Coordinates of C-alpha atoms (C1' of nucleotides) in Angstrom, one line a residue:
Chain Z
M977 CA 18.1 -9.2 6.8
S978 CA 17.9 -9.8 3.3
Q979 CA 20.1 -7.3 0.9
T980 CA 18.6 -8.2 -2.4
V981 CA 15.4 -7.6 -1.1
D982 CA 16.4 -4.9 1.1
R983 CA 17.6 -3.0 -1.7
A984 CA 14.2 -3.5 -3.4
L985 CA 12.2 -2.3 -0.9
S986 CA 14.4 0.6 -0.7
I987 CA 13.1 1.6 -4.0
L988 CA 9.4 2.1 -2.9
P989 CA 9.9 5.0 -0.6
L990 CA 12.6 6.7 -3.3
L991 CA 9.6 6.8 -5.6
A992 CA 6.9 8.5 -3.2
E993 CA 8.9 11.3 -3.5
G994 CA 8.4 11.3 -7.4
P995 CA 8.9 9.2 -10.6
A996 CA 12.6 8.3 -11.3
D997 CA 14.0 7.0 -13.9
L998 CA 16.6 3.9 -14.1
G999 CA 20.1 5.9 -13.5
Q1000 CA 18.6 7.8 -10.6
V1001 CA 17.0 4.6 -8.8
A1002 CA 20.5 2.9 -9.3
E1003 CA 22.7 5.8 -8.0
R1004 CA 20.2 6.4 -4.9
L1005 CA 20.6 2.6 -4.2
G1006 CA 24.5 2.6 -4.7
V1007 CA 24.3 0.0 -7.1
H1008 CA 25.0 -0.9 -10.7
K1009 CA 22.3 -0.1 -13.3
S1010 CA 21.9 -3.7 -14.4
T1011 CA 21.1 -4.4 -10.8
A1012 CA 18.7 -2.0 -10.4
L1013 CA 17.0 -2.4 -13.2
R1014 CA 16.3 -6.7 -12.3
L1015 CA 14.8 -5.0 -8.9
L1016 CA 12.5 -2.8 -10.8
R1017 CA 11.4 -5.5 -13.2
T1018 CA 10.5 -7.7 -10.0
L1019 CA 8.9 -4.8 -8.5
H1020 CA 6.8 -4.1 -11.5
E1021 CA 5.8 -7.9 -12.2
H1022 CA 4.4 -7.9 -8.7
G1023 CA 2.3 -4.3 -9.8
L1024 CA 4.1 -2.4 -7.0
V1025 CA 6.1 -0.2 -9.4
Y1026 CA 4.6 0.9 -12.6
R1027 CA 6.5 2.2 -15.9
Q1028 CA 4.7 5.2 -17.4
S1029 CA 5.0 6.4 -20.9
D1030 CA 7.8 8.3 -20.9
Q1031 CA 10.0 4.9 -19.4
R1032 CA 10.1 6.4 -15.8
Y1033 CA 9.2 4.6 -12.7
R1034 CA 6.6 5.3 -10.1
L1035 CA 4.2 3.5 -7.5
G1036 CA 2.2 1.1 -8.9
A1037 CA -1.7 0.4 -8.4
R1038 CA -1.4 -2.7 -6.3
L1039 CA 0.1 -0.9 -3.8
F1040 CA -3.8 0.5 -3.4
A1041 CA -5.5 -2.6 -3.5
L1042 CA -2.9 -4.4 -0.8
A1043 CA -3.3 -1.2 1.5
Q1044 CA -7.2 -1.5 1.0
E1045 CA -7.5 -5.2 1.4
T1046 CA -5.4 -4.5 4.7
M1047 CA -7.9 -2.1 5.9
E1048 CA -10.8 -4.4 5.2
N1049 CA -9.2 -7.1 7.2
L1050 CA -9.1 -5.4 10.2
D1051 CA -11.4 -6.6 12.8
I1052 CA -11.9 -3.5 14.6
R1053 CA -12.4 -1.5 12.2
E1054 CA -15.4 -3.9 11.1
I1055 CA -17.2 -3.8 14.4
A1056 CA -16.6 0.0 15.0
H1057 CA -18.2 1.3 11.9
P1058 CA -21.7 0.7 12.3
H1059 CA -21.3 2.8 15.6
L1060 CA -19.2 5.5 14.1
V1061 CA -22.2 5.6 11.8
R1062 CA -24.7 6.2 14.3
L1063 CA -22.5 8.5 16.3
N1064 CA -22.1 10.8 13.0
E1065 CA -25.9 10.5 12.9
A1066 CA -26.2 11.9 16.1
C1067 CA -24.0 14.6 16.4
G1068 CA -23.6 15.6 12.5
H1069 CA -19.7 16.1 12.5
T1070 CA -16.8 14.1 11.4
V1071 CA -15.9 10.8 13.3
H1072 CA -12.5 9.1 13.4
L1073 CA -11.2 5.7 14.3
A1074 CA -7.3 5.2 14.5
V1075 CA -5.0 2.8 15.5
Y1076 CA -1.4 2.8 16.8
E1077 CA 1.0 0.8 15.1
E1078 CA 5.5 0.8 15.3
G1079 CA 5.5 4.6 16.5
E1080 CA 2.7 5.8 14.1
V1081 CA -1.2 6.6 14.9
L1082 CA -3.1 6.3 11.7
Y1083 CA -6.5 6.9 10.7
I1084 CA -8.4 3.5 9.5
D1085 CA -12.1 4.8 9.3
K1086 CA -13.7 8.3 9.0
V1087 CA -17.6 9.0 8.7
E1088 CA -17.9 12.2 7.1
S1089 CA -19.2 15.6 8.6
R1090 CA -22.5 16.6 7.4
Y1091 CA -21.9 20.2 7.7
P1092 CA -20.4 22.3 4.5
V1093 CA -17.3 22.7 6.0
R1094 CA -15.1 19.9 6.5
M1095 CA -11.8 19.0 8.2
Y1096 CA -9.2 17.7 5.9
S1097 CA -7.8 14.2 6.9
R1098 CA -7.7 11.2 4.7
I1099 CA -8.0 7.0 5.8
G1100 CA -4.4 5.9 5.8
K1101 CA -2.8 9.1 6.5
P1102 CA -0.1 9.3 9.4
V1103 CA -1.9 11.3 12.4
A1104 CA 0.0 14.3 14.0
V1105 CA 1.5 12.2 16.9
T1106 CA 1.9 15.1 19.4
V1107 CA -1.1 16.9 18.7
A1108 CA -4.0 14.6 18.0
A1109 CA -6.5 13.6 20.6
V1110 CA -6.7 9.9 19.1
A1111 CA -3.1 10.0 19.5
K1112 CA -2.9 10.9 23.1
L1113 CA -4.8 8.1 23.6
L1114 CA -3.4 5.5 22.0
L1115 CA 0.3 6.5 23.3
A1116 CA -0.8 7.2 27.1
D1117 CA -1.6 3.5 26.8
L1118 CA 1.6 1.9 25.8
P1119 CA 4.3 0.5 28.2
E1120 CA 6.1 3.0 29.8
P1121 CA 9.2 2.1 28.2
E1122 CA 8.2 2.1 24.7
R1123 CA 6.1 5.5 25.6
R1124 CA 9.7 6.8 27.1
A1125 CA 11.4 6.0 24.0
L1126 CA 8.8 7.2 21.5
T1127 CA 8.4 10.6 23.3
D1128 CA 12.0 11.1 23.1
K1129 CA 12.7 10.5 19.6
L1130 CA 9.6 12.6 18.3
D1131 CA 9.7 16.1 16.7
Y1132 CA 7.2 18.6 18.3
P1133 CA 6.3 20.7 15.2
L1134 CA 4.2 24.0 16.2
Y1135 CA 1.1 23.9 14.2
T1136 CA -0.3 26.3 16.4
A1137 CA 0.1 28.2 19.7
R1138 CA -1.6 25.6 21.5
S1139 CA 0.5 22.2 20.3
T1140 CA 2.4 20.3 22.4
P1141 CA 5.8 21.9 22.6
N1142 CA 8.2 19.3 24.1
A1143 CA 8.6 15.8 25.3
P1144 CA 8.0 16.8 29.1
A1145 CA 5.1 18.5 28.6
F1146 CA 3.8 15.7 26.1
L1147 CA 4.5 13.2 29.1
R1148 CA 2.7 15.0 31.4
E1149 CA -0.2 15.2 29.1
L1150 CA -0.5 11.9 28.5
E1151 CA -0.2 10.9 32.2
Q1152 CA -3.1 12.9 32.5
V1153 CA -5.2 11.4 29.5
R1154 CA -4.7 8.2 30.8
E1155 CA -5.8 9.1 34.1
Q1156 CA -8.9 10.5 33.0
G1157 CA -9.8 8.1 30.2
W1158 CA -10.5 10.7 27.6
A1159 CA -8.5 13.1 25.3
T1160 CA -9.0 16.5 23.4
D1161 CA -7.3 18.6 20.9
L1162 CA -8.5 22.0 21.1
G1163 CA -6.3 24.0 18.2
G1164 CA -3.3 22.1 18.5
H1165 CA -3.5 21.2 14.9
E1166 CA -5.5 23.7 13.2
E1167 CA -6.2 26.6 14.9
S1168 CA -10.2 26.5 14.2
I1169 CA -10.4 22.5 14.5
N1170 CA -11.3 20.8 17.6
C1171 CA -11.8 17.3 18.8
V1172 CA -12.9 14.8 21.3
A1173 CA -11.7 11.2 21.9
A1174 CA -12.3 8.2 23.7
P1175 CA -10.5 4.9 23.9
I1176 CA -11.5 1.5 22.6
R1177 CA -10.3 -1.5 24.8
G1178 CA -9.6 -5.0 24.2
A1179 CA -10.6 -7.8 26.7
D1180 CA -7.4 -7.3 28.5
G1181 CA -8.1 -3.5 29.0
R1182 CA -5.2 -2.4 26.9
V1183 CA -6.3 0.3 24.4
V1184 CA -6.1 -0.8 20.7
A1185 CA -8.1 1.9 19.2
A1186 CA -9.5 5.1 19.4
M1187 CA -12.4 7.0 18.2
S1188 CA -13.0 11.0 17.9
V1189 CA -15.4 13.2 17.2
S1190 CA -14.1 16.7 15.2
A1191 CA -15.5 20.2 14.5
P1192 CA -14.3 23.2 13.2
N1193 CA -15.2 26.4 15.6
V1194 CA -17.3 28.1 13.3
V1195 CA -19.9 25.3 13.5
V1196 CA -19.5 25.0 17.5
T1197 CA -17.2 26.1 20.0
A1198 CA -15.1 23.7 21.9
E1199 CA -17.4 24.2 24.7
E1200 CA -20.5 22.8 23.1
L1201 CA -18.0 20.0 21.6
L1202 CA -17.2 18.7 25.1
T1203 CA -21.0 18.2 25.7
L1204 CA -20.6 15.1 23.5
L1205 CA -18.0 13.6 25.0
P1206 CA -20.6 11.5 27.3
Q1207 CA -21.6 10.1 23.8
V1208 CA -18.3 9.4 22.3
R1209 CA -17.1 7.4 25.3
R1210 CA -20.6 5.5 25.7
S1211 CA -19.8 4.7 21.7
A1212 CA -16.2 3.8 22.1
D1213 CA -17.7 1.5 25.1
A1214 CA -19.8 -0.1 23.2
I1215 CA -17.4 -0.9 20.7
S1216 CA -15.0 -2.1 23.3
G1217 CA -17.6 -4.5 24.5
E1218 CA -18.1 -6.1 21.2
Y1219 CA -14.6 -6.3 20.2
S1220 CA -13.8 -8.0 23.4
G1221 CA -16.6 -10.6 23.3
R1222 CA -16.1 -11.4 19.9
T1223 CA -12.2 -11.2 19.2
P1224 CA -10.4 -11.8 22.0
V1225 CA -7.2 -13.1 19.9
T1226 CA -9.6 -15.3 17.4
D1227 CA -8.5 -16.7 14.1
P1228 CA -10.9 -17.1 11.7
T1229 CA -8.5 -18.6 9.1
R1230 CA -9.7 -21.5 7.2
D1231 CA -7.2 -22.6 5.2
L1232 CA -5.7 -25.8 6.3
A1233 CA -5.3 -27.3 2.6
Chain J
M1314 CA 13.4 -11.7 -12.7
S1315 CA 15.0 -11.6 -9.2
Q1316 CA 14.2 -14.9 -7.1
T1317 CA 14.2 -13.6 -3.6
V1318 CA 12.9 -10.1 -4.2
D1319 CA 10.1 -12.2 -6.1
R1320 CA 9.6 -14.4 -3.0
A1321 CA 9.4 -11.7 -0.7
L1322 CA 6.8 -9.6 -2.4
S1323 CA 4.7 -12.9 -3.0
I1324 CA 4.2 -12.6 1.0
L1325 CA 2.1 -9.5 0.5
P1326 CA -1.0 -10.9 -1.3
L1327 CA -0.6 -13.6 0.8
L1328 CA -1.0 -11.8 4.0
A1329 CA -3.9 -9.4 2.2
E1330 CA -6.1 -12.6 2.7
G1331 CA -5.4 -12.3 6.8
P1332 CA -3.1 -12.6 9.1
A1333 CA -0.7 -15.7 9.0
D1334 CA 2.0 -17.3 11.1
L1335 CA 5.8 -18.3 10.0
G1336 CA 4.7 -21.6 9.0
Q1337 CA 1.8 -20.9 6.9
V1338 CA 3.9 -18.0 5.0
A1339 CA 6.6 -21.0 4.5
E1340 CA 4.5 -23.5 3.4
R1341 CA 2.6 -21.1 0.7
L1342 CA 6.1 -20.1 -0.4
G1343 CA 7.2 -23.6 -0.7
V1344 CA 10.5 -22.5 1.5
H1345 CA 12.5 -23.8 4.8
K1346 CA 11.2 -21.2 7.6
S1347 CA 14.1 -19.9 8.3
T1348 CA 14.1 -18.5 4.8
A1349 CA 10.8 -17.0 5.0
L1350 CA 11.9 -15.7 8.5
R1351 CA 14.4 -13.8 6.8
L1352 CA 12.2 -12.5 4.1
L1353 CA 9.4 -11.5 6.5
R1354 CA 12.2 -9.4 8.9
T1355 CA 13.3 -7.7 6.0
L1356 CA 9.5 -7.0 5.2
H1357 CA 9.1 -5.9 8.6
E1358 CA 12.0 -3.4 8.8
H1359 CA 10.8 -1.8 5.7
G1360 CA 7.4 -1.2 7.5
L1361 CA 5.1 -3.6 5.2
V1362 CA 4.5 -5.9 7.5
Y1363 CA 3.2 -5.8 11.1
R1364 CA 4.0 -8.4 13.8
Q1365 CA 0.8 -8.6 15.8
S1366 CA 0.7 -9.2 19.6
D1367 CA -0.2 -12.7 18.6
Q1368 CA 3.2 -13.3 16.8
R1369 CA 1.2 -13.8 13.5
Y1370 CA 1.9 -11.3 10.6
R1371 CA -0.2 -9.0 9.0
L1372 CA 0.5 -6.2 6.3
G1373 CA 1.7 -3.3 7.8
A1374 CA 0.8 0.8 8.3
R1375 CA 3.9 1.9 5.7
L1376 CA 1.8 0.6 2.7
F1377 CA -1.0 2.9 3.8
A1378 CA 1.6 5.6 3.7
L1379 CA 3.1 4.8 0.3
A1380 CA 0.0 4.4 -1.7
Q1381 CA -1.0 7.8 -0.1
E1382 CA 2.1 9.4 -1.2
T1383 CA 1.7 7.9 -4.5
M1384 CA -2.0 9.1 -5.2
E1385 CA -0.9 12.6 -3.8
N1386 CA 1.9 12.6 -6.5
L1387 CA -0.7 12.1 -9.2
D1388 CA -0.8 15.3 -11.3
I1389 CA -3.9 14.4 -13.0
R1390 CA -5.4 14.3 -9.6
E1391 CA -4.1 17.7 -8.7
I1392 CA -5.3 19.5 -11.0
A1393 CA -8.7 17.5 -11.5
H1394 CA -9.9 17.8 -7.8
P1395 CA -11.2 21.1 -7.7
H1396 CA -13.1 20.4 -10.7
L1397 CA -14.8 17.9 -9.0
V1398 CA -16.0 19.5 -6.2
R1399 CA -17.2 22.0 -8.6
L1400 CA -19.2 19.6 -9.9
N1401 CA -20.4 18.1 -6.9
E1402 CA -21.4 21.3 -5.9
A1403 CA -23.1 22.0 -9.0
C1404 CA -25.3 18.7 -9.1
G1405 CA -24.8 17.4 -5.8
H1406 CA -24.0 13.8 -6.6
T1407 CA -21.1 11.5 -6.2
V1408 CA -18.5 12.4 -8.0
H1409 CA -15.5 10.2 -9.2
L1410 CA -12.2 10.3 -11.4
A1411 CA -10.5 7.1 -12.4
V1412 CA -7.0 5.9 -14.1
Y1413 CA -6.5 2.6 -16.0
E1414 CA -3.2 0.9 -15.1
E1415 CA -2.2 -2.6 -16.6
G1416 CA -5.2 -3.8 -16.9
E1417 CA -7.3 -2.3 -14.2
V1418 CA -9.1 0.7 -13.7
L1419 CA -9.0 2.3 -10.4
Y1420 CA -10.5 5.4 -8.7
I1421 CA -7.9 7.8 -7.5
D1422 CA -10.8 10.7 -6.2
K1423 CA -13.9 11.1 -5.0
V1424 CA -16.3 13.6 -3.9
E1425 CA -19.4 12.2 -2.0
S1426 CA -23.0 12.8 -2.5
R1427 CA -24.6 15.3 -0.6
Y1428 CA -27.5 12.9 -0.4
P1429 CA -28.0 10.6 2.3
V1430 CA -28.1 7.4 0.1
R1431 CA -24.7 7.1 -1.0
M1432 CA -22.9 4.6 -3.4
Y1433 CA -20.1 2.2 -2.1
S1434 CA -16.9 2.8 -3.4
R1435 CA -13.5 3.2 -2.1
I1436 CA -10.4 5.1 -3.6
G1437 CA -7.9 3.0 -4.6
K1438 CA -10.3 0.0 -5.1
P1439 CA -10.4 -1.5 -8.6
V1440 CA -13.5 -1.0 -10.4
A1441 CA -15.6 -3.5 -11.8
V1442 CA -13.7 -3.2 -15.5
T1443 CA -16.6 -4.6 -17.4
V1444 CA -19.3 -2.6 -16.8
A1445 CA -18.3 0.8 -15.1
A1446 CA -18.4 3.7 -17.3
V1447 CA -15.2 5.6 -16.5
A1448 CA -13.7 2.2 -17.3
K1449 CA -15.5 1.8 -21.0
L1450 CA -13.9 5.2 -21.6
L1451 CA -10.3 4.2 -20.5
L1452 CA -10.7 0.7 -22.5
A1453 CA -12.1 2.2 -25.6
D1454 CA -9.0 4.6 -26.0
L1455 CA -6.5 1.5 -25.7
P1456 CA -4.5 0.7 -28.5
E1457 CA -6.2 -2.1 -30.3
P1458 CA -4.2 -5.0 -29.7
E1459 CA -4.1 -4.4 -26.2
R1460 CA -7.8 -3.7 -25.7
R1461 CA -8.5 -7.3 -27.9
A1462 CA -6.1 -8.9 -25.5
L1463 CA -7.6 -7.7 -22.2
T1464 CA -11.2 -8.1 -23.1
D1465 CA -10.3 -11.7 -24.1
K1466 CA -8.5 -12.5 -20.8
L1467 CA -11.2 -10.8 -18.6
D1468 CA -14.2 -12.5 -17.0
Y1469 CA -17.8 -10.8 -17.5
P1470 CA -19.6 -11.3 -14.0
L1471 CA -23.5 -10.6 -14.3
Y1472 CA -23.9 -8.4 -11.7
T1473 CA -27.1 -7.5 -13.1
A1474 CA -29.3 -8.4 -15.9
R1475 CA -27.8 -5.5 -17.6
S1476 CA -24.2 -6.1 -17.0
T1477 CA -21.9 -6.5 -20.3
P1478 CA -22.2 -10.5 -20.8
N1479 CA -18.8 -11.3 -22.6
A1480 CA -16.1 -10.1 -24.9
P1481 CA -17.7 -9.1 -28.4
A1482 CA -20.6 -7.3 -26.4
F1483 CA -18.2 -5.2 -24.8
L1484 CA -16.0 -4.7 -28.1
R1485 CA -19.2 -3.3 -29.4
E1486 CA -19.9 -1.4 -26.8
L1487 CA -16.3 0.2 -26.4
E1488 CA -16.5 1.0 -30.2
Q1489 CA -19.5 3.5 -29.3
V1490 CA -18.1 4.8 -26.4
R1491 CA -15.3 5.8 -28.5
E1492 CA -17.2 7.6 -31.2
Q1493 CA -19.8 9.0 -29.0
G1494 CA -16.9 10.3 -26.5
W1495 CA -19.0 9.7 -23.2
A1496 CA -20.1 6.4 -21.6
T1497 CA -22.6 5.2 -19.3
D1498 CA -23.4 2.5 -16.8
L1499 CA -27.2 2.3 -16.3
G1500 CA -27.3 -0.3 -13.5
G1501 CA -24.8 -2.5 -15.0
H1502 CA -23.0 -3.1 -11.3
E1503 CA -25.7 -2.2 -9.0
E1504 CA -29.5 -2.4 -10.2
S1505 CA -30.4 0.9 -8.9
I1506 CA -27.4 2.7 -9.4
N1507 CA -26.7 4.7 -12.8
C1508 CA -23.9 6.6 -13.7
V1509 CA -22.6 9.0 -16.4
A1510 CA -19.0 9.8 -17.8
A1511 CA -16.6 11.9 -19.7
P1512 CA -12.9 11.2 -20.8
I1513 CA -10.1 13.3 -19.8
R1514 CA -7.5 13.7 -22.4
G1515 CA -3.7 14.5 -22.6
A1516 CA -2.2 17.0 -25.1
D1517 CA -1.9 14.2 -27.7
G1518 CA -5.6 13.2 -27.6
R1519 CA -5.0 10.2 -25.6
V1520 CA -7.3 9.4 -22.7
V1521 CA -5.6 9.7 -19.6
A1522 CA -8.4 9.5 -17.0
A1523 CA -12.0 9.5 -16.9
M1524 CA -14.6 11.2 -14.4
S1525 CA -18.1 10.2 -14.0
V1526 CA -20.9 11.1 -11.9
S1527 CA -23.0 8.4 -9.8
A1528 CA -26.6 8.8 -8.3
P1529 CA -29.1 5.9 -7.2
N1530 CA -32.7 5.5 -8.8
V1531 CA -34.3 6.9 -5.5
V1532 CA -32.6 10.2 -6.0
V1533 CA -32.8 10.7 -9.8
T1534 CA -33.8 8.7 -12.7
A1535 CA -31.4 7.5 -15.6
E1536 CA -33.0 10.2 -17.6
E1537 CA -32.5 12.7 -15.5
L1538 CA -29.4 12.1 -14.8
L1539 CA -28.4 12.2 -18.6
T1540 CA -29.2 15.8 -18.8
L1541 CA -26.1 16.1 -16.6
L1542 CA -24.1 15.1 -19.4
P1543 CA -23.3 18.2 -21.0
Q1544 CA -21.9 19.7 -17.5
V1545 CA -19.9 16.4 -17.1
R1546 CA -18.2 17.1 -20.7
R1547 CA -17.4 20.4 -19.9
S1548 CA -16.0 19.5 -16.6
A1549 CA -13.6 16.8 -18.1
D1550 CA -12.7 19.1 -21.3
A1551 CA -11.6 22.1 -18.7
I1552 CA -9.4 19.3 -16.8
S1553 CA -8.0 18.3 -20.0
G1554 CA -7.1 21.7 -21.1
E1555 CA -5.3 22.4 -17.9
Y1556 CA -3.3 18.9 -17.9
S1557 CA -2.6 19.6 -21.7
G1558 CA -1.3 23.0 -21.0
R1559 CA 0.4 22.3 -17.5
T1560 CA 2.0 18.9 -17.8
P1561 CA 2.7 17.5 -21.1
V1562 CA 5.6 15.1 -19.9
T1563 CA 6.9 17.8 -17.8
D1564 CA 9.4 16.5 -14.9
P1565 CA 9.7 18.6 -11.8
T1566 CA 12.3 16.7 -10.3
R1567 CA 14.8 18.7 -8.8
D1568 CA 17.5 16.3 -6.9
L1569 CA 20.9 16.3 -9.2
A1570 CA 22.9 16.2 -6.0
Chain N
dC1020 C1' 25.4 12.9 -39.8
dT1021 C1' 27.2 12.1 -35.6
dC1022 C1' 27.9 11.9 -30.6
dG1023 C1' 26.6 10.8 -26.7
dC1024 C1' 22.9 9.0 -23.1
dC1025 C1' 20.1 5.7 -21.4
dG1026 C1' 18.1 1.2 -21.2
dT1027 C1' 19.5 -3.6 -22.1
dT1028 C1' 21.7 -8.1 -22.2
dG1029 C1' 25.0 -12.3 -21.4
dC1030 C1' 28.5 -13.8 -18.7
dA1031 C1' 32.2 -15.1 -15.3
dT1032 C1' 33.0 -14.2 -10.2
dT1033 C1' 31.6 -14.0 -5.6
dA1034 C1' 28.7 -13.0 -2.6
dT1035 C1' 24.9 -14.1 -0.6
dC1036 C1' 20.7 -16.9 -0.2
dT1037 C1' 19.3 -21.6 1.2
dG1038 C1' 18.1 -25.7 3.9
dC1039 C1' 19.8 -28.2 7.5
dA1040 C1' 19.9 -29.7 12.4
dA1041 C1' 20.1 -28.3 16.8
dC1042 C1' 18.2 -25.0 20.7
dG1043 C1' 15.1 -23.1 23.8
dG1044 C1' 10.5 -21.4 25.5
dC1045 C1' 5.9 -22.0 25.8
dC1046 C1' 1.4 -24.6 25.8
dA1047 C1' -1.3 -28.4 26.3
dT1048 C1' -1.3 -32.7 27.5
dT1049 C1' -0.8 -37.2 31.0
Chain W
dA437 C1' 4.7 -31.2 38.3
dA438 C1' 6.4 -33.1 34.7
dT439 C1' 6.9 -34.2 30.1
dG440 C1' 6.4 -33.9 25.1
dG441 C1' 5.7 -31.8 21.0
dC442 C1' 5.3 -27.4 18.4
dC443 C1' 7.0 -23.1 16.8
dG444 C1' 10.4 -19.5 16.1
dT445 C1' 15.3 -18.7 15.9
dT446 C1' 20.3 -19.3 14.9
dG447 C1' 24.8 -20.8 13.3
dC448 C1' 26.8 -23.0 9.4
dA449 C1' 28.8 -25.0 5.2
dG450 C1' 27.3 -25.8 0.4
dA451 C1' 25.1 -24.2 -3.8
dT452 C1' 22.6 -21.1 -6.1
dA453 C1' 21.3 -17.1 -7.6
dA454 C1' 22.7 -12.0 -7.6
dT455 C1' 26.1 -8.5 -8.9
dG456 C1' 29.2 -5.5 -11.8
dC457 C1' 31.4 -5.6 -16.2
dA458 C1' 31.7 -4.5 -20.8
dA459 C1' 29.4 -4.4 -25.1
dC460 C1' 25.4 -3.7 -28.0
dG461 C1' 21.5 -0.8 -29.9
dG462 C1' 18.0 3.1 -30.1
dC463 C1' 17.0 7.6 -29.9
dG464 C1' 17.3 12.3 -29.3
dA465 C1' 20.5 16.5 -29.5
dG466 C1' 23.9 19.1 -31.7

DNA sequence: CTCGCCGTTGCATTATCTGCAACGGCCATT
DNA sequence: AATGGCCGTTGCAGATAATGCAACGGCGAG
C-alpha cells in the first residue's frame, strides 16, 4: 500500500538469505543505488539492519529483541508455561506449545526433554505444517473456506514414507483430528520421532493453541507415547480453562496518556 | 533518512509493548489515522504485523522467522556450536555464546545445563552489559573512543551488591579483563549465579564473540567454577582457530544472476 | 601510477504520501 | 427499537517527500 515502506521491508527477507552489499540490494529491489542507500540507512537507524566490518549489510539485533518481546507478550504462552513444565516433569519428554498465524504454525514455547537424545526444534521456527501434530489440530479448527484455501496452496514434502502426501489426504486427516479432539505425528516428519498433541481452546471453543509431547523411538515406542495422551489432554484442558477464565478478549493496556 | 519508512518502523517497538488499535498507533506516531492505516497495512503485507481477532494489531510471525534465519546465518555460531555442546558435556553447566552489536551484547547460542536448577536467559535477549562476563570481554576489546562513549552513556543498575556501580569502575574492570584475557561475573547479575568467560578472536586478533559457563551457587561454588577456566579458554581458542582459518572475510554468495 | 568499482551527496523533477472530509458498520446508550 | 457516537475505511486534491541523475572521492587491483 505504501511503495516506499514496501521497498524497505522487501530488503529484510533479502538480507535473511545472507549479507549483501549496496549494489546487490539496489539491483534486487529494482531501484537506484541512492534510493537503496536511503532505505538501508533508515532500517539501520532502527537497528533492523547492521553494517558489518566489510561494509555489507545483514539483519540486525533489534529483530531478536522485537521477536523476543512479542513472544513474552503472548498471554497464552504465559498461562501455559507452568503447565508445560509440569507435564515435562511428569513424563520427561520434550513439550511444545504452538499457535497458528496467517497460514503458518509456529512454536512459541518449549520445555526440553530430560533425556540425552533430543529432537531439534527452535522457538519461532515455522512448523512443518502438513505433518506436525500441533499443526493438524490448529488447521483442523479453521473455518472451512480458509482451511480449504490453505490446504490447496500448501506443498506436501515427503519427509518420510509416512508424511501426508497431498491435499485430499490431509483434509481427511484434519476431519478425523477435529472429531477426535487430538492428533499424532508418527514418524511423519522424522522417521524416528513421534508426537501426541491436544488442543487448547478459548472461551468460544475455538482452538487458540496446541501442545504436544515428542519423543524419539529410541526412548519410547509410539504405543508407549500414546499412553500419555490422557495426561496431555488434561494439561491442555487445564490451560483452556485458565485462558477462558482470565482472558476472553481482555485488554490490560494502561496507557491513556 | 526516509520519513515514511521511519514512521512505519517506529510502529514496531510500539507494538512490542503490547497490542494496539489504529487510533492508538496514529496518536503515538503523531499522524492521521488514514496514514497509520496505510503503514500498518504495508507492515501487515510483509507479515511483520498481525491483526488479531479483536482488530487490534500486534507484531507478526515473520519477525520470528527473520530473527531465526539471521541467527542461523551467523557463521561464528555455526562454527562454535559443536564446541559449546562438547564443553557442556564435559562440565554439565549452561554454556552461552554472545556477540556485540551497536552498543548491545546478545546471546546467540546456548546449551542448557544438565542440572535441574537452571539460570534464566533466552537467545536473542540483550545481555545486562555492565555485569555479564561475556559483555566485559566484548566491550574491553572495542577501540578506545567507542568504548569510552559507550560506557559513558550506559546505565549501571545495581542488580546486586556486587554489580558494577559506575563508568570509572567499569572502565578499570574492562582494562583488567583485556589484559588477563578472560572475565567473570561473580553474583553481579543475580546474587547466586557465577560465570566464567573467554574471548573468541578473528584472524586479526579482534574479539568477535565470547563464550561463558554459568552455574548457580547451589551447584558449584565460585571457586570450583573458576577451575573450569582453562577448559573454557581452550574451547574458545579452538573456535578462534577454526574461525580465523575458515572465514576471514569470505563471501559465500553465489547469486550473480 | 592509473583505471575502474563502489559508496556517497546535492539537486531538480515528479511521483508519492498526507490530511481532510465523508461514509458505513457496530456497539452501547436512552 | 431507535439513535448517537466511535472506529475503521475510502477517494481526492494539495503539498511534501522520495526518486534518479550526475558527479565526487576513496580504495583496491592491475
